Amino acid sequence: MENNIKSLKEEFSKLFGTNRQPIIVRSPGRVNIIGEHTDYNNGFVLPASIDKAAYMAISLRDDDEIHLMAFDLNETFTIALKDLKPVGDISWPNYILGAAAQFQKKNITLKGFNAILSSDVPMGAGLSSSAAVECATVFAINELLQTNLDKVEMVLMAQKAEHEYAGVMCGIMDQFASVMGKRDHVIKLDCRSLEYEYVPFKLDGIKILLLNTNVKHSLASSAYNTRRQECEQAVAWIKEHHPEVHSLRDATEAMLDEYVLPKDALIDMRSRFIVQEIARLQQGCEDLKKGDINALGKKMFATHDGLSKMYAVSCKELDYLVDFVRKNDAVIGARMMGGGFGGCTINLVKEDAIDELVALIKPAYEKEMGLPLTYYIASIENGTEIIS
Ligand code: GAF
């Protein structure tokens, strides 16, 4: 990391001169232990920020222009403040521009800035590489303009950047985890009230192993938005009889039996998964607090099955990886993680068995799927911070 920061600073001086020294902001990716697709249904999630992060070197300019560089891609991009709008397909500048635009939307006078971005959060791996960039940008601009926004407000601004500039109607989990993360803790977040609790997550002899399928199927963002609409449709049908139900957080399986199943079996299945998953998270979090990690692990497998069969956001590569580890005693729990259709599985694995597991699963996956399998052991680190 020290080296990365040094090269970011050197590149910054080369590109933008030395008259304004940049600040450096680090904003991490995230894992989520359990509670998937529950955030936009006003349920709970259990994420944590990790040691992989986006780094941004940034300083203000004297004019009204934004000059950006993606260090890892060796690409640059320039735009005037008055022209701020999403550019082209979803590409890296949008995450930064979308975040900057939120200041204008709050009637805060935005100034021109220079920024260089570098990230070791793998893209498309379901570790929230885009949220990390959005959060780094909001955090950095808040610091440079001295706007004193509170952290949750910044989280909401970063989420809006994703909605408006990337077109994904994501929930609040990724941005919240990136900004609010705390070393060796998971965050139990109530996505309705935004109340949260830090729960210790330092398990003796057990590590978080991420297995990256290295696929990101193209339907990822369109299917995500469709799932959201399916959930909203179920709520609308229930609401006709129970006006107090505002989201699937308020719904019960009995309500689904009565008002959703007779209308549409597919929408029933989607929303039933969410109702079950919200309950599963609550119990899983209690397991964790009691130290019953095996019970939590079983629930992670159950979550995977629900995401795959009921919510239909898995894919053959993710299913393969979870099925492979299911019977392995060293694997306490495993499931696909994040939005789905590719990315990583999260596995709680006994530390001394990781090498052996990787040695087995990597060649098997590569032979079966014809794709490389990469892996990371994630540690839980603090959320967004100014590091220099
Ligand atoms: C993506 C979204 F960005 C999150 O808000 C969340 O819905 C997640 O998918 C699924 O749990 O990461």
Short mmCIF file of C-alpha atoms and ligand atoms in Angstrom, two decimals:
data_model
loop_
_atom_site.label_atom_id
_atom_site.label_comp_id
_atom_site.label_asym_id
_atom_site.label_seq_id
_atom_site.Cartn_x
_atom_site.Cartn_y
_atom_site.Cartn_z
CA MET A 1 0.00 0.00 0.00
CA GLU A 2 2.81 2.40 0.93
CA ASN A 3 4.24 1.90 -2.56
CA ASN A 4 0.89 2.47 -4.21
CA ILE A 5 0.45 5.74 -2.40
CA LYS A 6 3.94 6.86 -3.36
CA SER A 7 3.33 6.09 -7.03
CA LEU A 8 -0.07 7.79 -6.93
CA LYS A 9 1.54 10.94 -5.54
CA GLU A 10 4.34 10.84 -8.10
CA GLU A 11 1.90 10.40 -10.96
CA PHE A 12 -0.21 13.22 -9.59
CA SER A 13 2.73 15.64 -9.59
CA LYS A 14 3.73 14.52 -13.09
CA LEU A 15 0.25 15.08 -14.47
CA PHE A 16 -0.98 18.08 -12.53
CA GLY A 17 2.16 19.80 -11.24
CA THR A 18 3.24 20.32 -7.67
CA ASN A 19 1.55 23.57 -6.67
CA ARG A 20 -1.36 21.82 -4.97
CA GLN A 21 -0.54 18.68 -3.05
CA PRO A 22 -3.38 16.14 -3.14
CA ILE A 23 -5.06 14.47 -0.22
CA ILE A 24 -5.32 10.69 -0.48
CA VAL A 25 -8.53 8.92 0.39
CA ARG A 26 -8.92 5.17 0.82
CA SER A 27 -12.37 3.64 0.45
CA PRO A 28 -12.76 -0.13 0.73
CA GLY A 29 -14.75 -2.83 -1.02
CA ARG A 30 -17.03 -5.02 1.07
CA VAL A 31 -18.15 -8.53 1.84
CA ASN A 32 -21.60 -9.44 3.11
CA ILE A 33 -21.95 -12.39 5.47
CA ILE A 34 -25.68 -12.91 5.03
CA GLY A 35 -28.75 -10.88 3.98
CA GLU A 36 -28.65 -10.56 0.20
CA HIS A 37 -31.04 -8.40 -1.86
CA THR A 38 -32.66 -7.40 1.42
CA ASP A 39 -31.37 -3.81 1.48
CA TYR A 40 -33.75 -2.39 -1.13
CA ASN A 41 -36.57 -4.29 0.59
CA ASN A 42 -35.91 -2.30 3.78
CA GLY A 43 -34.57 -5.39 5.55
CA PHE A 44 -31.23 -6.02 7.27
CA VAL A 45 -27.74 -6.75 5.92
CA LEU A 46 -24.51 -7.90 7.58
CA PRO A 47 -21.60 -6.48 5.57
CA ALA A 48 -18.03 -5.50 6.42
CA SER A 49 -15.41 -3.38 4.70
CA ILE A 50 -12.29 -5.25 3.60
CA ASP A 51 -8.60 -4.77 2.95
CA LYS A 52 -9.11 -4.23 -0.78
CA ALA A 53 -9.83 -0.59 -1.56
CA ALA A 54 -10.01 2.28 -4.02
CA TYR A 55 -7.41 5.02 -3.52
CA MET A 56 -7.91 8.54 -4.79
CA ALA A 57 -5.36 11.36 -4.90
CA ILE A 58 -7.29 14.59 -5.34
CA SER A 59 -6.91 18.36 -5.07
CA LEU A 60 -8.91 21.40 -6.15
CA ARG A 61 -8.17 23.33 -9.35
CA ASP A 62 -8.39 27.07 -9.95
CA ASP A 63 -10.88 26.70 -12.79
CA ASP A 64 -14.20 24.90 -13.33
CA GLU A 65 -12.88 21.71 -14.85
CA ILE A 66 -12.61 18.15 -13.64
CA HIS A 67 -9.47 16.29 -14.77
CA LEU A 68 -9.39 12.58 -14.01
CA MET A 69 -7.01 9.71 -14.48
CA ALA A 70 -7.55 5.98 -13.92
CA PHE A 71 -4.05 4.99 -12.94
CA ASP A 72 -4.55 1.24 -13.46
CA LEU A 73 -6.03 1.71 -16.94
CA ASN A 74 -3.76 4.58 -17.92
CA GLU A 75 -6.80 6.52 -19.17
CA THR A 76 -7.65 10.18 -18.67
CA PHE A 77 -10.91 12.10 -18.85
CA THR A 78 -11.79 15.80 -18.67
CA ILE A 79 -15.12 17.60 -18.34
CA ALA A 80 -16.32 21.10 -17.40
CA LEU A 81 -18.43 21.44 -14.24
CA LYS A 82 -21.28 22.95 -16.23
CA ASP A 83 -21.42 19.86 -18.49
CA LEU A 84 -21.62 17.33 -15.67
CA LYS A 85 -23.74 14.39 -16.85
CA PRO A 86 -23.28 10.62 -17.29
CA VAL A 87 -20.84 9.75 -20.06
CA GLY A 88 -21.12 6.89 -22.58
CA ASP A 89 -21.58 3.38 -21.30
CA ILE A 90 -20.95 2.64 -17.66
CA SER A 91 -17.32 3.52 -17.46
CA TRP A 92 -15.07 4.55 -14.58
CA PRO A 93 -15.53 8.37 -14.87
CA ASN A 94 -19.25 7.99 -14.17
CA TYR A 95 -18.70 6.84 -10.60
CA ILE A 96 -16.62 9.93 -9.87
CA LEU A 97 -18.80 12.36 -11.84
CA GLY A 98 -21.99 10.94 -10.30
CA ALA A 99 -20.58 11.48 -6.84
CA ALA A 100 -19.39 15.02 -7.62
CA ALA A 101 -22.79 15.89 -9.12
CA GLN A 102 -24.47 15.15 -5.78
CA PHE A 103 -22.81 18.25 -4.31
CA GLN A 104 -24.35 20.40 -7.03
CA LYS A 105 -27.71 18.78 -6.33
CA LYS A 106 -27.41 19.88 -2.74
CA ASN A 107 -26.70 23.41 -3.96
CA ILE A 108 -23.14 23.22 -2.70
CA THR A 109 -20.84 25.12 -5.01
CA LEU A 110 -18.64 22.50 -6.57
CA LYS A 111 -15.13 23.49 -7.65
CA GLY A 112 -12.94 22.04 -10.36
CA PHE A 113 -10.62 19.25 -9.24
CA ASN A 114 -7.84 16.93 -10.36
CA ALA A 115 -8.03 13.30 -9.31
CA ILE A 116 -6.15 10.08 -9.89
CA LEU A 117 -7.84 6.83 -9.03
CA SER A 118 -6.28 3.45 -8.37
CA SER A 119 -8.03 0.41 -6.95
CA ASP A 120 -7.23 -3.14 -5.95
CA VAL A 121 -10.89 -4.09 -5.55
CA PRO A 122 -11.34 -6.50 -8.47
CA MET A 123 -13.97 -5.20 -10.88
CA GLY A 124 -17.12 -7.24 -11.44
CA ALA A 125 -16.27 -9.51 -8.52
CA GLY A 126 -19.26 -8.49 -6.40
CA LEU A 127 -16.99 -6.69 -3.92
CA SER A 128 -18.45 -3.25 -4.66
CA SER A 129 -15.61 -1.75 -6.61
CA SER A 130 -17.95 0.98 -7.89
CA ALA A 131 -19.28 1.91 -4.44
CA ALA A 132 -15.69 2.21 -3.23
CA VAL A 133 -14.97 4.81 -5.93
CA GLU A 134 -18.22 6.71 -5.29
CA CYS A 135 -17.56 6.83 -1.56
CA ALA A 136 -13.92 7.87 -2.02
CA THR A 137 -15.08 10.74 -4.23
CA VAL A 138 -17.83 12.05 -1.93
CA PHE A 139 -15.55 11.76 1.09
CA ALA A 140 -12.70 13.55 -0.67
CA ILE A 141 -14.81 16.41 -2.04
CA ASN A 142 -16.43 16.89 1.36
CA GLU A 143 -12.94 17.29 2.80
CA LEU A 144 -11.67 19.63 0.07
CA LEU A 145 -14.74 21.89 0.19
CA GLN A 146 -14.97 21.62 3.98
CA THR A 147 -18.69 20.90 3.72
CA ASN A 148 -18.83 18.90 6.98
CA LEU A 149 -21.43 16.46 5.75
CA ASP A 150 -22.17 13.65 8.13
CA LYS A 151 -21.11 10.16 7.13
CA VAL A 152 -24.59 8.76 6.54
CA GLU A 153 -25.42 11.72 4.32
CA MET A 154 -22.31 10.93 2.27
CA VAL A 155 -23.38 7.29 2.03
CA LEU A 156 -26.72 8.38 0.59
CA MET A 157 -25.02 10.67 -1.91
CA ALA A 158 -22.75 7.85 -3.08
CA GLN A 159 -25.80 5.59 -3.52
CA LYS A 160 -27.48 8.27 -5.66
CA ALA A 161 -24.37 8.42 -7.83
CA GLU A 162 -24.87 4.72 -8.63
CA HIS A 163 -28.57 5.25 -9.41
CA GLU A 164 -28.12 8.30 -11.58
CA TYR A 165 -24.78 7.76 -13.29
CA ALA A 166 -24.53 3.94 -13.47
CA GLY A 167 -28.24 3.18 -13.84
CA VAL A 168 -28.27 0.48 -11.15
CA MET A 169 -31.05 1.03 -8.62
CA CYS A 170 -28.94 -0.42 -5.82
CA GLY A 171 -29.83 -0.46 -2.16
CA ILE A 172 -27.77 1.18 0.54
CA MET A 173 -25.56 -1.73 1.64
CA ASP A 174 -22.43 -1.29 -0.45
CA GLN A 175 -21.91 2.41 0.12
CA PHE A 176 -22.80 2.09 3.81
CA ALA A 177 -20.30 -0.72 4.33
CA SER A 178 -17.55 1.12 2.49
CA VAL A 179 -17.90 4.31 4.55
CA MET A 180 -18.94 2.94 7.94
CA GLY A 181 -16.84 -0.24 8.15
CA LYS A 182 -14.87 -1.05 11.30
CA ARG A 183 -11.85 -3.35 11.65
CA ASP A 184 -12.78 -6.89 12.79
CA HIS A 185 -16.50 -6.11 12.93
CA VAL A 186 -19.50 -6.69 10.71
CA ILE A 187 -22.25 -4.09 10.54
CA LYS A 188 -25.78 -5.17 11.30
CA LEU A 189 -27.61 -2.50 9.37
CA ASP A 190 -31.33 -1.87 9.45
CA CYS A 191 -31.83 -0.56 5.91
CA ARG A 192 -35.15 1.06 6.83
CA SER A 193 -34.06 3.23 9.75
CA LEU A 194 -30.32 3.18 8.93
CA GLU A 195 -29.69 2.27 12.57
CA TYR A 196 -26.69 0.02 12.85
CA GLU A 197 -24.73 -2.06 15.28
CA TYR A 198 -21.15 -3.32 15.05
CA VAL A 199 -20.88 -7.04 15.78
CA PRO A 200 -17.38 -8.47 16.46
CA PHE A 201 -16.20 -10.80 13.71
CA LYS A 202 -12.85 -12.22 14.62
CA LEU A 203 -13.19 -15.95 14.49
CA ASP A 204 -10.50 -18.14 15.92
CA GLY A 205 -8.89 -20.17 13.15
CA ILE A 206 -11.52 -19.24 10.54
CA LYS A 207 -10.95 -16.95 7.58
CA ILE A 208 -13.09 -15.37 4.90
CA LEU A 209 -12.09 -16.91 1.59
CA LEU A 210 -13.44 -15.27 -1.56
CA LEU A 211 -13.51 -17.41 -4.69
CA ASN A 212 -13.86 -15.34 -7.82
CA THR A 213 -15.67 -17.01 -10.72
CA ASN A 214 -14.21 -14.36 -13.04
CA VAL A 215 -17.51 -14.03 -14.82
CA LYS A 216 -19.94 -11.16 -14.87
CA HIS A 217 -22.92 -12.09 -16.98
CA SER A 218 -24.34 -9.26 -19.00
CA LEU A 219 -27.80 -9.40 -17.46
CA ALA A 220 -26.48 -8.42 -14.07
CA SER A 221 -27.76 -4.84 -13.91
CA SER A 222 -30.99 -5.30 -15.89
CA ALA A 223 -31.97 -8.37 -13.83
CA TYR A 224 -31.14 -6.48 -10.64
CA ASN A 225 -33.59 -3.74 -11.55
CA THR A 226 -36.20 -6.37 -12.56
CA ARG A 227 -35.92 -8.11 -9.17
CA ARG A 228 -36.49 -4.80 -7.50
CA GLN A 229 -39.65 -4.25 -9.55
CA GLU A 230 -40.89 -7.78 -8.78
CA CYS A 231 -40.56 -7.08 -5.07
CA GLU A 232 -42.38 -3.76 -5.47
CA GLN A 233 -45.22 -5.51 -7.32
CA ALA A 234 -45.65 -7.98 -4.45
CA VAL A 235 -45.80 -5.11 -1.97
CA ALA A 236 -48.40 -3.30 -4.10
CA TRP A 237 -50.67 -6.38 -4.08
CA ILE A 238 -50.33 -6.85 -0.32
CA LYS A 239 -50.85 -3.15 0.33
CA GLU A 240 -54.33 -3.29 -1.25
CA HIS A 241 -55.34 -5.28 1.85
CA HIS A 242 -52.74 -4.16 4.37
CA PRO A 243 -51.98 -0.45 3.90
CA GLU A 244 -49.44 -0.68 6.73
CA VAL A 245 -47.13 -2.80 4.52
CA HIS A 246 -44.62 -0.49 2.83
CA SER A 247 -41.96 -3.02 1.85
CA LEU A 248 -41.28 -6.75 2.05
CA ARG A 249 -39.76 -6.03 5.47
CA ASP A 250 -43.33 -5.61 6.71
CA ALA A 251 -44.70 -8.68 4.90
CA THR A 252 -45.23 -12.23 6.16
CA GLU A 253 -45.34 -15.52 4.27
CA ALA A 254 -49.04 -15.76 5.16
CA MET A 255 -49.63 -12.48 3.30
CA LEU A 256 -47.77 -13.87 0.30
CA ASP A 257 -49.94 -17.01 0.40
CA GLU A 258 -53.06 -14.92 0.39
CA TYR A 259 -52.36 -11.97 -1.90
CA VAL A 260 -49.35 -12.76 -4.10
CA LEU A 261 -49.31 -16.49 -4.85
CA PRO A 262 -52.78 -16.51 -6.43
CA LYS A 263 -51.75 -13.67 -8.74
CA ASP A 264 -48.26 -14.67 -9.86
CA ALA A 265 -46.21 -17.70 -8.80
CA LEU A 266 -42.90 -16.19 -9.95
CA ILE A 267 -43.35 -12.96 -8.02
CA ASP A 268 -44.45 -15.01 -5.04
CA MET A 269 -41.23 -17.04 -5.17
CA ARG A 270 -39.05 -13.94 -5.47
CA SER A 271 -40.70 -12.15 -2.58
CA ARG A 272 -40.88 -15.30 -0.42
CA PHE A 273 -37.10 -15.55 -0.67
CA ILE A 274 -36.78 -11.98 0.62
CA VAL A 275 -39.15 -12.53 3.55
CA GLN A 276 -37.24 -15.69 4.49
CA GLU A 277 -33.85 -14.04 4.01
CA ILE A 278 -34.70 -11.14 6.31
CA ALA A 279 -35.64 -13.64 9.04
CA ARG A 280 -32.56 -15.77 8.29
CA LEU A 281 -30.27 -12.81 8.79
CA GLN A 282 -31.79 -12.00 12.17
CA GLN A 283 -31.22 -15.57 13.36
CA GLY A 284 -27.77 -15.74 11.74
CA CYS A 285 -26.73 -12.60 13.56
CA GLU A 286 -27.85 -14.12 16.86
CA ASP A 287 -25.81 -17.26 16.01
CA LEU A 288 -22.78 -15.06 15.48
CA LYS A 289 -23.27 -13.21 18.76
CA LYS A 290 -23.57 -16.55 20.58
CA GLY A 291 -20.44 -17.84 18.84
CA ASP A 292 -22.40 -20.57 17.06
CA ILE A 293 -20.56 -20.21 13.80
CA ASN A 294 -21.73 -23.60 12.50
CA ALA A 295 -25.35 -22.51 12.71
CA LEU A 296 -24.49 -19.30 10.84
CA GLY A 297 -22.64 -21.32 8.21
CA LYS A 298 -25.69 -23.54 7.58
CA LYS A 299 -27.76 -20.43 7.03
CA MET A 300 -25.26 -19.17 4.48
CA PHE A 301 -25.77 -22.36 2.45
CA ALA A 302 -29.54 -21.90 2.78
CA THR A 303 -29.18 -18.33 1.52
CA HIS A 304 -27.28 -19.60 -1.49
CA ASP A 305 -29.99 -22.12 -2.30
CA GLY A 306 -32.64 -19.41 -2.06
CA LEU A 307 -30.68 -16.98 -4.21
CA SER A 308 -30.12 -19.70 -6.79
CA LYS A 309 -33.50 -21.43 -6.93
CA MET A 310 -36.01 -18.83 -5.75
CA TYR A 311 -34.48 -15.45 -6.49
CA ALA A 312 -32.67 -16.76 -9.58
CA VAL A 313 -29.63 -14.49 -9.42
CA SER A 314 -26.96 -17.20 -9.36
CA CYS A 315 -25.26 -18.82 -12.35
CA LYS A 316 -23.64 -22.17 -13.07
CA GLU A 317 -20.19 -20.97 -12.06
CA LEU A 318 -21.33 -19.75 -8.62
CA ASP A 319 -23.43 -22.88 -8.07
CA TYR A 320 -20.46 -25.05 -8.98
CA LEU A 321 -18.22 -23.40 -6.40
CA VAL A 322 -20.80 -23.62 -3.60
CA ASP A 323 -21.68 -27.23 -4.39
CA PHE A 324 -18.00 -28.15 -4.44
CA VAL A 325 -17.41 -26.97 -0.86
CA ARG A 326 -20.75 -28.10 0.59
CA LYS A 327 -19.50 -31.48 1.84
CA ASN A 328 -16.09 -30.21 2.95
CA ASP A 329 -15.86 -30.20 6.76
CA ALA A 330 -13.40 -27.33 6.75
CA VAL A 331 -15.96 -25.06 5.10
CA ILE A 332 -18.35 -23.69 7.72
CA GLY A 333 -20.56 -21.82 5.27
CA ALA A 334 -20.54 -20.61 1.68
CA ARG A 335 -22.76 -18.76 -0.74
CA MET A 336 -22.77 -16.44 -3.71
CA MET A 337 -22.35 -12.83 -2.65
CA GLY A 338 -23.64 -9.49 -3.91
CA GLY A 339 -25.97 -8.79 -6.81
CA GLY A 340 -25.28 -12.11 -8.55
CA PHE A 341 -24.77 -13.49 -12.09
CA GLY A 342 -21.07 -13.85 -11.41
CA GLY A 343 -18.52 -12.41 -9.05
CA CYS A 344 -17.39 -14.17 -5.89
CA THR A 345 -18.58 -16.75 -3.44
CA ILE A 346 -17.89 -16.01 0.21
CA ASN A 347 -16.64 -18.98 2.22
CA LEU A 348 -15.96 -19.25 5.95
CA VAL A 349 -13.11 -21.74 6.03
CA LYS A 350 -10.85 -23.23 8.70
CA GLU A 351 -7.58 -21.44 8.21
CA ASP A 352 -5.36 -24.52 8.14
CA ALA A 353 -7.43 -26.11 5.37
CA ILE A 354 -7.43 -23.18 2.92
CA ASP A 355 -4.37 -24.23 0.90
CA GLU A 356 -5.67 -27.74 0.46
CA LEU A 357 -9.12 -26.51 -0.55
CA VAL A 358 -7.72 -24.08 -3.11
CA ALA A 359 -5.47 -26.81 -4.52
CA LEU A 360 -8.55 -28.96 -5.10
CA ILE A 361 -11.13 -26.46 -6.27
CA LYS A 362 -8.99 -24.33 -8.57
CA PRO A 363 -8.06 -27.00 -11.15
CA ALA A 364 -11.51 -28.58 -10.90
CA TYR A 365 -13.28 -25.26 -11.60
CA GLU A 366 -10.88 -24.31 -14.38
CA LYS A 367 -11.36 -27.68 -16.10
CA GLU A 368 -15.14 -27.67 -15.73
CA MET A 369 -15.83 -24.00 -16.56
CA GLY A 370 -12.89 -23.14 -18.79
CA LEU A 371 -12.28 -20.00 -16.74
CA PRO A 372 -9.56 -19.02 -14.27
CA LEU A 373 -10.43 -19.18 -10.57
CA THR A 374 -8.83 -16.47 -8.46
CA TYR A 375 -9.08 -16.24 -4.70
CA TYR A 376 -8.51 -13.77 -1.87
CA ILE A 377 -8.42 -14.10 1.87
CA ALA A 378 -10.25 -10.99 3.02
CA SER A 379 -9.58 -9.27 6.30
CA ILE A 380 -12.03 -6.77 7.77
CA GLU A 381 -10.60 -3.26 7.87
CA ASN A 382 -11.85 0.24 8.60
CA GLY A 383 -14.15 2.16 6.27
CA THR A 384 -13.40 5.25 4.18
CA GLU A 385 -10.61 7.42 5.54
CA ILE A 386 -8.17 10.12 4.57
CA ILE A 387 -4.80 8.49 4.73
CA SER A 388 -2.52 11.34 3.73
C1 GAF B 1 -25.55 -5.07 -5.08
C2 GAF B 1 -26.24 -3.79 -4.65
F1 GAF B 1 -25.47 -2.71 -4.95
C3 GAF B 1 -26.58 -3.79 -3.16
O1 GAF B 1 -27.33 -2.66 -2.84
C4 GAF B 1 -27.33 -5.07 -2.77
O2 GAF B 1 -28.67 -5.01 -3.19
C5 GAF B 1 -26.64 -6.30 -3.33
O3 GAF B 1 -26.36 -6.19 -4.72
C6 GAF B 1 -27.45 -7.55 -3.12
O4 GAF B 1 -27.60 -7.80 -1.76
O5 GAF B 1 -24.29 -5.19 -4.48
#
